[in-house]
């Protein structure tokens, strides 16, 4: 497994990361034993960056990872944890909480659930509009100084917020959606990250499965699958978006790889400062993703990919309307 450094001040991690969110019911039921086996398989393949959130399954994801990582060398993996999204007992979202006292409270619970004495990269899951980012980051800086956190991260914020946060404490990386069908970061956010020496961990590289090559026309989301409410999977939009996937499939076949591998490799090819996260819930999907890091895309390959899926060609927002207002950038 190749490695990459997250920005000028961040850690060295595997060039591909594992996103664990899907192991906690976001895309419908997940098999616990298979989820744990997938984490083990990722570590054995050299994947060292594991991403979670304290609000994934209301703590379920952290407890699952604690079980999967038990007995492993703590220096052998990098834990990236998002915090601050309030949840209700029915699973409903209550908005972000970035108050300094809340930061420390969330961290205490995460450390306990994960069974560790420190978190490698700690980041607010979304910007709290009621709390200056300087206050939220200041609290994380205190936890870094105290040894409970190693690096500061951000998630889904705009360029101005990145600058304000970075002025308080160096930001290791920004986690944000970036894929062939979600390229809004390229306008202002990515140039700002590169100017300041901040890395990018890209989630949604397969568009929540939409551009994996495995989603088919007429397929409906399983019970509990959040994609049932995602505009890009809605009737009318999904057919258009899957036509883009079919155009991409021709490029993948000519390259001798799968659509998913090509989509992941495209993100990785956008810069050595970018680490794609794959949300594999099974060893089978992980095994398909891993060879993407060995794909070498030429200038001609990249041109063919762009021809198949031009910027802005996807239909539908990347989140339902209620969640779009909390994003630093759009689609």
PDB file of C-alpha atoms in Angstrom:
ATOM      1  CA  UNK A   1       0.000   0.000   0.000  1.00  0.00           C
ATOM      2  CA  UNK A   2       1.318   3.415  -0.963  1.00  0.00           C
ATOM      3  CA  UNK A   3       1.323   6.191   1.617  1.00  0.00           C
ATOM      4  CA  UNK A   4       0.495   9.888   1.497  1.00  0.00           C
ATOM      5  CA  UNK A   5       0.996  12.747   3.936  1.00  0.00           C
ATOM      6  CA  UNK A   6      -2.035  14.796   4.945  1.00  0.00           C
ATOM      7  CA  UNK A   7      -0.817  18.314   4.348  1.00  0.00           C
ATOM      8  CA  UNK A   8       2.399  19.846   5.662  1.00  0.00           C
ATOM      9  CA  UNK A   9       1.656  19.111   9.310  1.00  0.00           C
ATOM     10  CA  UNK A  10      -0.530  16.009   9.218  1.00  0.00           C
ATOM     11  CA  UNK A  11       0.195  12.306   9.606  1.00  0.00           C
ATOM     12  CA  UNK A  12       1.446   9.837   7.025  1.00  0.00           C
ATOM     13  CA  UNK A  13      -1.384   7.453   6.175  1.00  0.00           C
ATOM     14  CA  UNK A  14      -2.212   4.834   3.597  1.00  0.00           C
ATOM     15  CA  UNK A  15      -3.064   6.331   0.205  1.00  0.00           C
ATOM     16  CA  UNK A  16      -6.547   4.819   0.560  1.00  0.00           C
ATOM     17  CA  UNK A  17      -8.698   5.107   3.674  1.00  0.00           C
ATOM     18  CA  UNK A  18     -11.614   3.078   5.003  1.00  0.00           C
ATOM     19  CA  UNK A  19     -14.847   4.917   5.788  1.00  0.00           C
ATOM     20  CA  UNK A  20     -16.810   2.966   8.394  1.00  0.00           C
ATOM     21  CA  UNK A  21     -20.134   4.836   8.301  1.00  0.00           C
ATOM     22  CA  UNK A  22     -21.953   2.223   6.220  1.00  0.00           C
ATOM     23  CA  UNK A  23     -21.273  -0.395   8.895  1.00  0.00           C
ATOM     24  CA  UNK A  24     -23.796   1.328  11.159  1.00  0.00           C
ATOM     25  CA  UNK A  25     -27.030   1.154   9.207  1.00  0.00           C
ATOM     26  CA  UNK A  26     -26.824   4.278   7.045  1.00  0.00           C
ATOM     27  CA  UNK A  27     -27.313   2.220   3.880  1.00  0.00           C
ATOM     28  CA  UNK A  28     -29.555  -0.368   5.477  1.00  0.00           C
ATOM     29  CA  UNK A  29     -28.649  -3.290   7.739  1.00  0.00           C
ATOM     30  CA  UNK A  30     -24.997  -4.309   7.893  1.00  0.00           C
ATOM     31  CA  UNK A  31     -23.602  -7.614   9.120  1.00  0.00           C
ATOM     32  CA  UNK A  32     -21.545  -7.085  12.298  1.00  0.00           C
ATOM     33  CA  UNK A  33     -19.190 -10.012  11.761  1.00  0.00           C
ATOM     34  CA  UNK A  34     -18.599  -9.063   8.136  1.00  0.00           C
ATOM     35  CA  UNK A  35     -17.978  -5.443   9.112  1.00  0.00           C
ATOM     36  CA  UNK A  36     -15.315  -6.471  11.619  1.00  0.00           C
ATOM     37  CA  UNK A  37     -13.772  -8.866   9.096  1.00  0.00           C
ATOM     38  CA  UNK A  38     -13.651  -6.003   6.577  1.00  0.00           C
ATOM     39  CA  UNK A  39     -11.770  -3.780   9.037  1.00  0.00           C
ATOM     40  CA  UNK A  40      -9.309  -6.621   9.650  1.00  0.00           C
ATOM     41  CA  UNK A  41      -8.877  -7.187   5.913  1.00  0.00           C
ATOM     42  CA  UNK A  42      -8.233  -3.479   5.375  1.00  0.00           C
ATOM     43  CA  UNK A  43      -5.526  -3.405   8.043  1.00  0.00           C
ATOM     44  CA  UNK A  44      -3.921  -6.520   6.617  1.00  0.00           C
ATOM     45  CA  UNK A  45      -3.879  -4.878   3.176  1.00  0.00           C
ATOM     46  CA  UNK A  46      -2.021  -1.882   4.588  1.00  0.00           C
ATOM     47  CA  UNK A  47      -4.968   0.500   4.968  1.00  0.00           C
ATOM     48  CA  UNK A  48      -4.119   2.548   8.051  1.00  0.00           C
ATOM     49  CA  UNK A  49      -6.606   5.451   7.878  1.00  0.00           C
ATOM     50  CA  UNK A  50      -9.994   4.588   9.392  1.00  0.00           C
ATOM     51  CA  UNK A  51     -12.734   7.223   9.441  1.00  0.00           C
ATOM     52  CA  UNK A  52     -15.757   7.292  11.735  1.00  0.00           C
ATOM     53  CA  UNK A  53     -18.116   9.721  13.482  1.00  0.00           C
ATOM     54  CA  UNK A  54     -19.514   9.669  16.983  1.00  0.00           C
ATOM     55  CA  UNK A  55     -22.988  10.184  15.488  1.00  0.00           C
ATOM     56  CA  UNK A  56     -22.796   7.159  13.159  1.00  0.00           C
ATOM     57  CA  UNK A  57     -25.429   4.919  14.666  1.00  0.00           C
ATOM     58  CA  UNK A  58     -25.361   7.095  17.824  1.00  0.00           C
ATOM     59  CA  UNK A  59     -22.073   5.588  18.977  1.00  0.00           C
ATOM     60  CA  UNK A  60     -22.579   2.180  17.361  1.00  0.00           C
ATOM     61  CA  UNK A  61     -19.795   2.746  14.840  1.00  0.00           C
ATOM     62  CA  UNK A  62     -17.211   3.643  17.464  1.00  0.00           C
ATOM     63  CA  UNK A  63     -18.115   0.604  19.562  1.00  0.00           C
ATOM     64  CA  UNK A  64     -17.869  -1.589  16.471  1.00  0.00           C
ATOM     65  CA  UNK A  65     -14.429  -0.223  15.647  1.00  0.00           C
ATOM     66  CA  UNK A  66     -13.293  -0.702  19.237  1.00  0.00           C
ATOM     67  CA  UNK A  67     -14.127  -4.384  18.873  1.00  0.00           C
ATOM     68  CA  UNK A  68     -12.470  -4.662  15.473  1.00  0.00           C
ATOM     69  CA  UNK A  69      -9.298  -2.884  16.608  1.00  0.00           C
ATOM     70  CA  UNK A  70      -8.926  -4.566  19.983  1.00  0.00           C
ATOM     71  CA  UNK A  71      -5.433  -5.976  20.442  1.00  0.00           C
ATOM     72  CA  UNK A  72      -4.005  -4.121  17.449  1.00  0.00           C
ATOM     73  CA  UNK A  73      -0.923  -1.934  17.705  1.00  0.00           C
ATOM     74  CA  UNK A  74      -2.315   1.556  18.379  1.00  0.00           C
ATOM     75  CA  UNK A  75       0.456   3.097  16.313  1.00  0.00           C
ATOM     76  CA  UNK A  76      -0.475   0.872  13.386  1.00  0.00           C
ATOM     77  CA  UNK A  77      -3.594   2.805  12.361  1.00  0.00           C
ATOM     78  CA  UNK A  78      -4.866   6.396  12.224  1.00  0.00           C
ATOM     79  CA  UNK A  79      -8.312   7.148  13.641  1.00  0.00           C
ATOM     80  CA  UNK A  80     -10.196  10.062  12.102  1.00  0.00           C
ATOM     81  CA  UNK A  81     -13.287  10.996  14.126  1.00  0.00           C
ATOM     82  CA  UNK A  82     -16.028  13.514  13.360  1.00  0.00           C
ATOM     83  CA  UNK A  83     -18.133  14.902  16.204  1.00  0.00           C
ATOM     84  CA  UNK A  84     -20.865  17.373  17.010  1.00  0.00           C
ATOM     85  CA  UNK A  85     -23.950  16.274  15.100  1.00  0.00           C
ATOM     86  CA  UNK A  86     -26.775  15.938  17.606  1.00  0.00           C
ATOM     87  CA  UNK A  87     -29.061  12.915  17.303  1.00  0.00           C
ATOM     88  CA  UNK A  88     -32.378  11.908  18.832  1.00  0.00           C
ATOM     89  CA  UNK A  89     -33.423   8.447  20.055  1.00  0.00           C
ATOM     90  CA  UNK A  90     -35.349   7.905  16.824  1.00  0.00           C
ATOM     91  CA  UNK A  91     -32.254   8.649  14.753  1.00  0.00           C
ATOM     92  CA  UNK A  92     -33.311  12.184  13.836  1.00  0.00           C
ATOM     93  CA  UNK A  93     -30.660  14.884  13.461  1.00  0.00           C
ATOM     94  CA  UNK A  94     -30.741  17.903  15.748  1.00  0.00           C
ATOM     95  CA  UNK A  95     -28.088  20.063  14.121  1.00  0.00           C
ATOM     96  CA  UNK A  96     -24.425  20.684  14.953  1.00  0.00           C
ATOM     97  CA  UNK A  97     -22.988  21.615  18.354  1.00  0.00           C
ATOM     98  CA  UNK A  98     -19.547  23.194  18.236  1.00  0.00           C
ATOM     99  CA  UNK A  99     -19.450  24.791  21.710  1.00  0.00           C
ATOM    100  CA  UNK A 100     -16.072  24.353  23.434  1.00  0.00           C
ATOM    101  CA  UNK A 101     -17.619  22.520  26.391  1.00  0.00           C
ATOM    102  CA  UNK A 102     -19.445  20.227  23.979  1.00  0.00           C
ATOM    103  CA  UNK A 103     -16.205  19.468  22.113  1.00  0.00           C
ATOM    104  CA  UNK A 104     -14.624  18.141  25.299  1.00  0.00           C
ATOM    105  CA  UNK A 105     -17.752  16.203  26.218  1.00  0.00           C
ATOM    106  CA  UNK A 106     -17.989  14.539  22.797  1.00  0.00           C
ATOM    107  CA  UNK A 107     -14.293  13.689  22.931  1.00  0.00           C
ATOM    108  CA  UNK A 108     -14.552  12.063  26.357  1.00  0.00           C
ATOM    109  CA  UNK A 109     -17.332   9.771  25.147  1.00  0.00           C
ATOM    110  CA  UNK A 110     -15.489   8.895  21.914  1.00  0.00           C
ATOM    111  CA  UNK A 111     -12.308   7.982  23.765  1.00  0.00           C
ATOM    112  CA  UNK A 112     -14.318   5.679  26.018  1.00  0.00           C
ATOM    113  CA  UNK A 113     -16.315   4.035  23.228  1.00  0.00           C
ATOM    114  CA  UNK A 114     -13.220   3.542  21.062  1.00  0.00           C
ATOM    115  CA  UNK A 115     -11.187   2.229  23.992  1.00  0.00           C
ATOM    116  CA  UNK A 116      -8.212   4.469  23.268  1.00  0.00           C
ATOM    117  CA  UNK A 117      -6.324   7.235  25.038  1.00  0.00           C
ATOM    118  CA  UNK A 118      -6.120   9.476  21.981  1.00  0.00           C
ATOM    119  CA  UNK A 119      -7.721  10.236  18.630  1.00  0.00           C
ATOM    120  CA  UNK A 120      -5.424  10.945  15.721  1.00  0.00           C
ATOM    121  CA  UNK A 121      -7.540  13.433  13.738  1.00  0.00           C
ATOM    122  CA  UNK A 122     -10.522  15.117  15.397  1.00  0.00           C
ATOM    123  CA  UNK A 123     -12.932  17.259  13.415  1.00  0.00           C
ATOM    124  CA  UNK A 124     -16.369  18.883  13.737  1.00  0.00           C
ATOM    125  CA  UNK A 125     -18.730  17.007  11.436  1.00  0.00           C
ATOM    126  CA  UNK A 126     -20.387  20.237  10.310  1.00  0.00           C
ATOM    127  CA  UNK A 127     -19.924  23.928  11.031  1.00  0.00           C
ATOM    128  CA  UNK A 128     -22.055  25.211  13.900  1.00  0.00           C
ATOM    129  CA  UNK A 129     -23.393  28.604  12.679  1.00  0.00           C
ATOM    130  CA  UNK A 130     -24.036  29.676  16.282  1.00  0.00           C
ATOM    131  CA  UNK A 131     -20.412  29.203  17.391  1.00  0.00           C
ATOM    132  CA  UNK A 132     -17.364  30.931  15.896  1.00  0.00           C
ATOM    133  CA  UNK A 133     -15.071  28.336  14.326  1.00  0.00           C
ATOM    134  CA  UNK A 134     -12.240  29.895  16.327  1.00  0.00           C
ATOM    135  CA  UNK A 135     -13.939  28.796  19.564  1.00  0.00           C
ATOM    136  CA  UNK A 136     -14.492  25.222  18.351  1.00  0.00           C
ATOM    137  CA  UNK A 137     -10.939  24.919  17.056  1.00  0.00           C
ATOM    138  CA  UNK A 138      -9.586  26.520  20.222  1.00  0.00           C
ATOM    139  CA  UNK A 139     -11.152  23.735  22.271  1.00  0.00           C
ATOM    140  CA  UNK A 140      -9.647  21.073  19.997  1.00  0.00           C
ATOM    141  CA  UNK A 141      -6.266  22.814  20.314  1.00  0.00           C
ATOM    142  CA  UNK A 142      -6.554  22.483  24.109  1.00  0.00           C
ATOM    143  CA  UNK A 143      -7.175  18.759  23.672  1.00  0.00           C
ATOM    144  CA  UNK A 144      -4.170  18.505  21.340  1.00  0.00           C
ATOM    145  CA  UNK A 145      -2.014  20.259  23.933  1.00  0.00           C
ATOM    146  CA  UNK A 146      -3.325  17.848  26.579  1.00  0.00           C
ATOM    147  CA  UNK A 147      -2.442  14.813  24.431  1.00  0.00           C
ATOM    148  CA  UNK A 148      -5.975  13.541  23.798  1.00  0.00           C
ATOM    149  CA  UNK A 149      -5.887  14.510  20.105  1.00  0.00           C
ATOM    150  CA  UNK A 150      -2.973  14.452  17.661  1.00  0.00           C
ATOM    151  CA  UNK A 151      -4.204  16.557  14.710  1.00  0.00           C
ATOM    152  CA  UNK A 152      -6.959  19.019  13.849  1.00  0.00           C
ATOM    153  CA  UNK A 153      -9.264  18.242  10.934  1.00  0.00           C
ATOM    154  CA  UNK A 154     -12.247  19.984   9.367  1.00  0.00           C
ATOM    155  CA  UNK A 155     -15.258  18.712   7.444  1.00  0.00           C
ATOM    156  CA  UNK A 156     -17.529  20.261   4.814  1.00  0.00           C
ATOM    157  CA  UNK A 157     -16.570  23.930   5.276  1.00  0.00           C
ATOM    158  CA  UNK A 158     -15.815  26.712   2.822  1.00  0.00           C
ATOM    159  CA  UNK A 159     -12.509  28.398   2.042  1.00  0.00           C
ATOM    160  CA  UNK A 160     -13.059  31.329   4.414  1.00  0.00           C
ATOM    161  CA  UNK A 161     -13.750  28.999   7.341  1.00  0.00           C
ATOM    162  CA  UNK A 162     -10.649  26.973   6.522  1.00  0.00           C
ATOM    163  CA  UNK A 163      -8.528  30.118   6.735  1.00  0.00           C
ATOM    164  CA  UNK A 164     -10.048  31.169  10.054  1.00  0.00           C
ATOM    165  CA  UNK A 165      -9.550  27.729  11.596  1.00  0.00           C
ATOM    166  CA  UNK A 166      -6.002  27.398  10.287  1.00  0.00           C
ATOM    167  CA  UNK A 167      -5.092  30.748  11.880  1.00  0.00           C
ATOM    168  CA  UNK A 168      -5.905  29.278  15.317  1.00  0.00           C
ATOM    169  CA  UNK A 169      -4.142  25.939  14.839  1.00  0.00           C
ATOM    170  CA  UNK A 170      -2.669  24.183  11.780  1.00  0.00           C
ATOM    171  CA  UNK A 171      -5.276  22.062  10.015  1.00  0.00           C
ATOM    172  CA  UNK A 172      -4.061  18.649   8.881  1.00  0.00           C
ATOM    173  CA  UNK A 173      -6.856  17.901   6.445  1.00  0.00           C
ATOM    174  CA  UNK A 174     -10.322  18.755   5.276  1.00  0.00           C
ATOM    175  CA  UNK A 175     -12.767  15.930   4.794  1.00  0.00           C
ATOM    176  CA  UNK A 176     -15.246  16.724   2.056  1.00  0.00           C
ATOM    177  CA  UNK A 177     -17.178  14.971  -0.689  1.00  0.00           C
ATOM    178  CA  UNK A 178     -15.169  14.749  -3.896  1.00  0.00           C
ATOM    179  CA  UNK A 179     -15.876  12.501  -6.839  1.00  0.00           C
ATOM    180  CA  UNK A 180     -16.454  12.567 -10.559  1.00  0.00           C
ATOM    181  CA  UNK A 181     -20.004  13.762  -9.866  1.00  0.00           C
ATOM    182  CA  UNK A 182     -19.210  16.110  -6.935  1.00  0.00           C
ATOM    183  CA  UNK A 183     -16.533  18.602  -7.951  1.00  0.00           C
ATOM    184  CA  UNK A 184     -17.525  21.879  -6.278  1.00  0.00           C
ATOM    185  CA  UNK A 185     -14.352  21.765  -4.150  1.00  0.00           C
ATOM    186  CA  UNK A 186     -12.228  22.476  -7.215  1.00  0.00           C
ATOM    187  CA  UNK A 187     -13.296  26.118  -7.514  1.00  0.00           C
ATOM    188  CA  UNK A 188     -12.109  27.649  -4.217  1.00  0.00           C
ATOM    189  CA  UNK A 189     -11.659  25.014  -1.535  1.00  0.00           C
ATOM    190  CA  UNK A 190      -8.946  22.878  -3.133  1.00  0.00           C
ATOM    191  CA  UNK A 191      -6.773  25.861  -4.139  1.00  0.00           C
ATOM    192  CA  UNK A 192      -7.066  27.202  -0.582  1.00  0.00           C
ATOM    193  CA  UNK A 193      -6.016  23.867   0.893  1.00  0.00           C
ATOM    194  CA  UNK A 194      -2.960  23.773  -1.354  1.00  0.00           C
ATOM    195  CA  UNK A 195      -2.028  27.355  -0.572  1.00  0.00           C
ATOM    196  CA  UNK A 196      -2.112  26.610   3.170  1.00  0.00           C
ATOM    197  CA  UNK A 197      -0.589  23.126   2.976  1.00  0.00           C
ATOM    198  CA  UNK A 198      -3.676  21.226   4.098  1.00  0.00           C
ATOM    199  CA  UNK A 199      -4.545  17.728   2.908  1.00  0.00           C
ATOM    200  CA  UNK A 200      -7.907  16.479   1.662  1.00  0.00           C
ATOM    201  CA  UNK A 201      -9.614  13.232   2.578  1.00  0.00           C
ATOM    202  CA  UNK A 202     -12.306  12.627  -0.014  1.00  0.00           C
ATOM    203  CA  UNK A 203     -15.481  10.808   0.936  1.00  0.00           C
ATOM    204  CA  UNK A 204     -18.282   9.798  -1.410  1.00  0.00           C
ATOM    205  CA  UNK A 205     -15.753   8.879  -4.111  1.00  0.00           C
ATOM    206  CA  UNK A 206     -18.291   6.400  -5.512  1.00  0.00           C
ATOM    207  CA  UNK A 207     -21.230   8.751  -5.057  1.00  0.00           C
ATOM    208  CA  UNK A 208     -22.690   6.527  -2.296  1.00  0.00           C
ATOM    209  CA  UNK A 209     -22.608   3.635  -4.720  1.00  0.00           C
ATOM    210  CA  UNK A 210     -24.217   5.510  -7.596  1.00  0.00           C
ATOM    211  CA  UNK A 211     -21.040   5.452  -9.714  1.00  0.00           C
ATOM    212  CA  UNK A 212     -19.722   2.150  -8.390  1.00  0.00           C
ATOM    213  CA  UNK A 213     -21.028   0.275 -11.402  1.00  0.00           C
ATOM    214  CA  UNK A 214     -23.211  -1.867  -9.135  1.00  0.00           C
ATOM    215  CA  UNK A 215     -26.348   0.289  -8.884  1.00  0.00           C
ATOM    216  CA  UNK A 216     -28.879  -0.679 -11.555  1.00  0.00           C
ATOM    217  CA  UNK A 217     -31.918   1.036 -13.103  1.00  0.00           C
ATOM    218  CA  UNK A 218     -35.106   0.203 -11.248  1.00  0.00           C
ATOM    219  CA  UNK A 219     -33.302  -0.742  -8.045  1.00  0.00           C
ATOM    220  CA  UNK A 220     -34.884   0.601  -4.884  1.00  0.00           C
ATOM    221  CA  UNK A 221     -33.141   1.338  -1.607  1.00  0.00           C
ATOM    222  CA  UNK A 222     -33.541  -1.204   1.184  1.00  0.00           C
ATOM    223  CA  UNK A 223     -35.399  -0.264   4.396  1.00  0.00           C
ATOM    224  CA  UNK A 224     -33.280   2.123   6.426  1.00  0.00           C
ATOM    225  CA  UNK A 225     -31.131   3.057   3.432  1.00  0.00           C
ATOM    226  CA  UNK A 226     -30.614   6.843   3.361  1.00  0.00           C
ATOM    227  CA  UNK A 227     -30.275   6.759  -0.424  1.00  0.00           C
ATOM    228  CA  UNK A 228     -34.065   6.512  -0.599  1.00  0.00           C
ATOM    229  CA  UNK A 229     -34.068  10.255   0.209  1.00  0.00           C
ATOM    230  CA  UNK A 230     -31.039  11.266  -1.839  1.00  0.00           C
ATOM    231  CA  UNK A 231     -31.965  13.473  -4.826  1.00  0.00           C
ATOM    232  CA  UNK A 232     -29.413  11.803  -7.108  1.00  0.00           C
ATOM    233  CA  UNK A 233     -31.162   8.462  -6.628  1.00  0.00           C
ATOM    234  CA  UNK A 234     -34.682   9.824  -7.206  1.00  0.00           C
ATOM    235  CA  UNK A 235     -36.783   8.887 -10.214  1.00  0.00           C
ATOM    236  CA  UNK A 236     -35.771  10.932 -13.230  1.00  0.00           C
ATOM    237  CA  UNK A 237     -32.360  11.790 -11.822  1.00  0.00           C
ATOM    238  CA  UNK A 238     -31.076   8.276 -11.254  1.00  0.00           C
ATOM    239  CA  UNK A 239     -31.677   7.198 -14.864  1.00  0.00           C
ATOM    240  CA  UNK A 240     -29.685  10.175 -16.147  1.00  0.00           C
ATOM    241  CA  UNK A 241     -26.884   9.554 -13.657  1.00  0.00           C
ATOM    242  CA  UNK A 242     -26.650   5.867 -14.484  1.00  0.00           C
ATOM    243  CA  UNK A 243     -26.247   6.780 -18.151  1.00  0.00           C
ATOM    244  CA  UNK A 244     -23.062   8.602 -17.092  1.00  0.00           C
ATOM    245  CA  UNK A 245     -21.924   5.425 -15.353  1.00  0.00           C
ATOM    246  CA  UNK A 246     -22.443   3.429 -18.536  1.00  0.00           C
ATOM    247  CA  UNK A 247     -20.308   5.915 -20.451  1.00  0.00           C
ATOM    248  CA  UNK A 248     -17.650   5.513 -17.761  1.00  0.00           C
ATOM    249  CA  UNK A 249     -17.908   1.738 -18.033  1.00  0.00           C
ATOM    250  CA  UNK A 250     -16.606   1.883 -21.606  1.00  0.00           C
ATOM    251  CA  UNK A 251     -13.495   3.706 -20.370  1.00  0.00           C
ATOM    252  CA  UNK A 252     -13.033   1.242 -17.509  1.00  0.00           C
ATOM    253  CA  UNK A 253     -13.288  -1.767 -19.787  1.00  0.00           C
ATOM    254  CA  UNK A 254     -10.705  -0.282 -22.150  1.00  0.00           C
ATOM    255  CA  UNK A 255      -8.439   0.236 -19.142  1.00  0.00           C
ATOM    256  CA  UNK A 256      -9.027  -3.310 -17.889  1.00  0.00           C
ATOM    257  CA  UNK A 257     -10.566  -2.304 -14.585  1.00  0.00           C
ATOM    258  CA  UNK A 258     -13.981  -1.912 -12.973  1.00  0.00           C
ATOM    259  CA  UNK A 259     -16.004   1.296 -12.900  1.00  0.00           C
ATOM    260  CA  UNK A 260     -15.445   1.581  -9.146  1.00  0.00           C
ATOM    261  CA  UNK A 261     -11.683   1.215  -9.517  1.00  0.00           C
ATOM    262  CA  UNK A 262     -11.602   3.870 -12.214  1.00  0.00           C
ATOM    263  CA  UNK A 263     -13.672   6.300 -10.132  1.00  0.00           C
ATOM    264  CA  UNK A 264     -11.428   5.845  -7.084  1.00  0.00           C
ATOM    265  CA  UNK A 265      -8.261   6.127  -9.158  1.00  0.00           C
ATOM    266  CA  UNK A 266      -9.540   9.367 -10.703  1.00  0.00           C
ATOM    267  CA  UNK A 267      -9.875  10.970  -7.261  1.00  0.00           C
ATOM    268  CA  UNK A 268      -6.419   9.736  -6.219  1.00  0.00           C
ATOM    269  CA  UNK A 269      -4.956  11.135  -9.457  1.00  0.00           C
ATOM    270  CA  UNK A 270      -6.127  14.659  -8.634  1.00  0.00           C
ATOM    271  CA  UNK A 271      -3.137  15.158  -6.328  1.00  0.00           C
ATOM    272  CA  UNK A 272      -0.734  13.517  -3.908  1.00  0.00           C
ATOM    273  CA  UNK A 273      -2.364  15.582  -1.152  1.00  0.00           C
ATOM    274  CA  UNK A 274      -5.686  13.726  -1.564  1.00  0.00           C
ATOM    275  CA  UNK A 275      -6.604  10.456   0.150  1.00  0.00           C
ATOM    276  CA  UNK A 276      -9.813   8.773  -1.086  1.00  0.00           C
ATOM    277  CA  UNK A 277     -12.018   7.087   1.525  1.00  0.00           C
ATOM    278  CA  UNK A 278     -13.925   3.988   0.443  1.00  0.00           C
ATOM    279  CA  UNK A 279     -17.033   3.071   2.390  1.00  0.00           C
ATOM    280  CA  UNK A 280     -16.682  -0.684   1.987  1.00  0.00           C
ATOM    281  CA  UNK A 281     -19.013  -2.722   4.209  1.00  0.00           C
ATOM    282  CA  UNK A 282     -17.817  -6.088   2.970  1.00  0.00           C
ATOM    283  CA  UNK A 283     -14.514  -7.749   2.172  1.00  0.00           C
ATOM    284  CA  UNK A 284     -15.717  -8.205  -1.406  1.00  0.00           C
ATOM    285  CA  UNK A 285     -16.172  -4.453  -1.949  1.00  0.00           C
ATOM    286  CA  UNK A 286     -12.874  -3.724  -0.215  1.00  0.00           C
ATOM    287  CA  UNK A 287     -11.074  -6.233  -2.425  1.00  0.00           C
ATOM    288  CA  UNK A 288     -12.492  -4.506  -5.495  1.00  0.00           C
ATOM    289  CA  UNK A 289     -11.378  -1.061  -4.291  1.00  0.00           C
ATOM    290  CA  UNK A 290      -7.783  -1.886  -3.354  1.00  0.00           C
ATOM    291  CA  UNK A 291      -6.403  -2.357  -6.922  1.00  0.00           C
ATOM    292  CA  UNK A 292      -7.516   1.200  -7.747  1.00  0.00           C
ATOM    293  CA  UNK A 293      -4.387   2.487  -6.067  1.00  0.00           C
ATOM    294  CA  UNK A 294      -2.252   0.583  -8.569  1.00  0.00           C
ATOM    295  CA  UNK A 295      -3.992   2.127 -11.571  1.00  0.00           C
ATOM    296  CA  UNK A 296      -1.875   4.655 -13.442  1.00  0.00           C
ATOM    297  CA  UNK A 297      -4.037   7.103 -15.364  1.00  0.00           C
ATOM    298  CA  UNK A 298      -2.466   8.842 -18.349  1.00  0.00           C
ATOM    299  CA  UNK A 299      -3.403  12.251 -19.660  1.00  0.00           C
ATOM    300  CA  UNK A 300      -5.452  10.517 -22.352  1.00  0.00           C
ATOM    301  CA  UNK A 301      -7.200   8.373 -19.731  1.00  0.00           C
ATOM    302  CA  UNK A 302      -8.150  11.443 -17.724  1.00  0.00           C
ATOM    303  CA  UNK A 303      -9.463  13.147 -20.849  1.00  0.00           C
ATOM    304  CA  UNK A 304     -11.636  10.126 -21.677  1.00  0.00           C
ATOM    305  CA  UNK A 305     -12.987  10.037 -18.131  1.00  0.00           C
ATOM    306  CA  UNK A 306     -13.866  13.728 -18.274  1.00  0.00           C
ATOM    307  CA  UNK A 307     -15.579  13.184 -21.615  1.00  0.00           C
ATOM    308  CA  UNK A 308     -17.677  10.380 -20.119  1.00  0.00           C
ATOM    309  CA  UNK A 309     -18.584  12.341 -16.983  1.00  0.00           C
ATOM    310  CA  UNK A 310     -18.143  16.091 -17.591  1.00  0.00           C
ATOM    311  CA  UNK A 311     -18.074  18.418 -14.579  1.00  0.00           C
ATOM    312  CA  UNK A 312     -21.583  19.315 -13.462  1.00  0.00           C
ATOM    313  CA  UNK A 313     -23.215  16.550 -15.486  1.00  0.00           C
ATOM    314  CA  UNK A 314     -24.886  14.746 -12.577  1.00  0.00           C
ATOM    315  CA  UNK A 315     -28.504  15.538 -11.775  1.00  0.00           C
ATOM    316  CA  UNK A 316     -29.731  16.204  -8.258  1.00  0.00           C
ATOM    317  CA  UNK A 317     -28.119  17.638  -5.153  1.00  0.00           C
ATOM    318  CA  UNK A 318     -25.748  15.433  -3.178  1.00  0.00           C
ATOM    319  CA  UNK A 319     -27.925  15.683  -0.041  1.00  0.00           C
ATOM    320  CA  UNK A 320     -31.639  16.230   0.663  1.00  0.00           C
ATOM    321  CA  UNK A 321     -32.604  19.931   0.963  1.00  0.00           C
ATOM    322  CA  UNK A 322     -32.525  19.959   4.786  1.00  0.00           C
ATOM    323  CA  UNK A 323     -28.834  18.997   4.784  1.00  0.00           C
ATOM    324  CA  UNK A 324     -27.627  21.175   1.887  1.00  0.00           C
ATOM    325  CA  UNK A 325     -27.766  24.389   3.936  1.00  0.00           C
ATOM    326  CA  UNK A 326     -25.124  23.064   6.331  1.00  0.00           C
ATOM    327  CA  UNK A 327     -22.523  22.473   3.626  1.00  0.00           C
ATOM    328  CA  UNK A 328     -19.635  24.785   2.873  1.00  0.00           C
ATOM    329  CA  UNK A 329     -19.866  24.054  -0.848  1.00  0.00           C
ATOM    330  CA  UNK A 330     -22.609  22.731  -3.092  1.00  0.00           C
ATOM    331  CA  UNK A 331     -22.395  19.917  -5.608  1.00  0.00           C
TER     332      UNK A 331
END
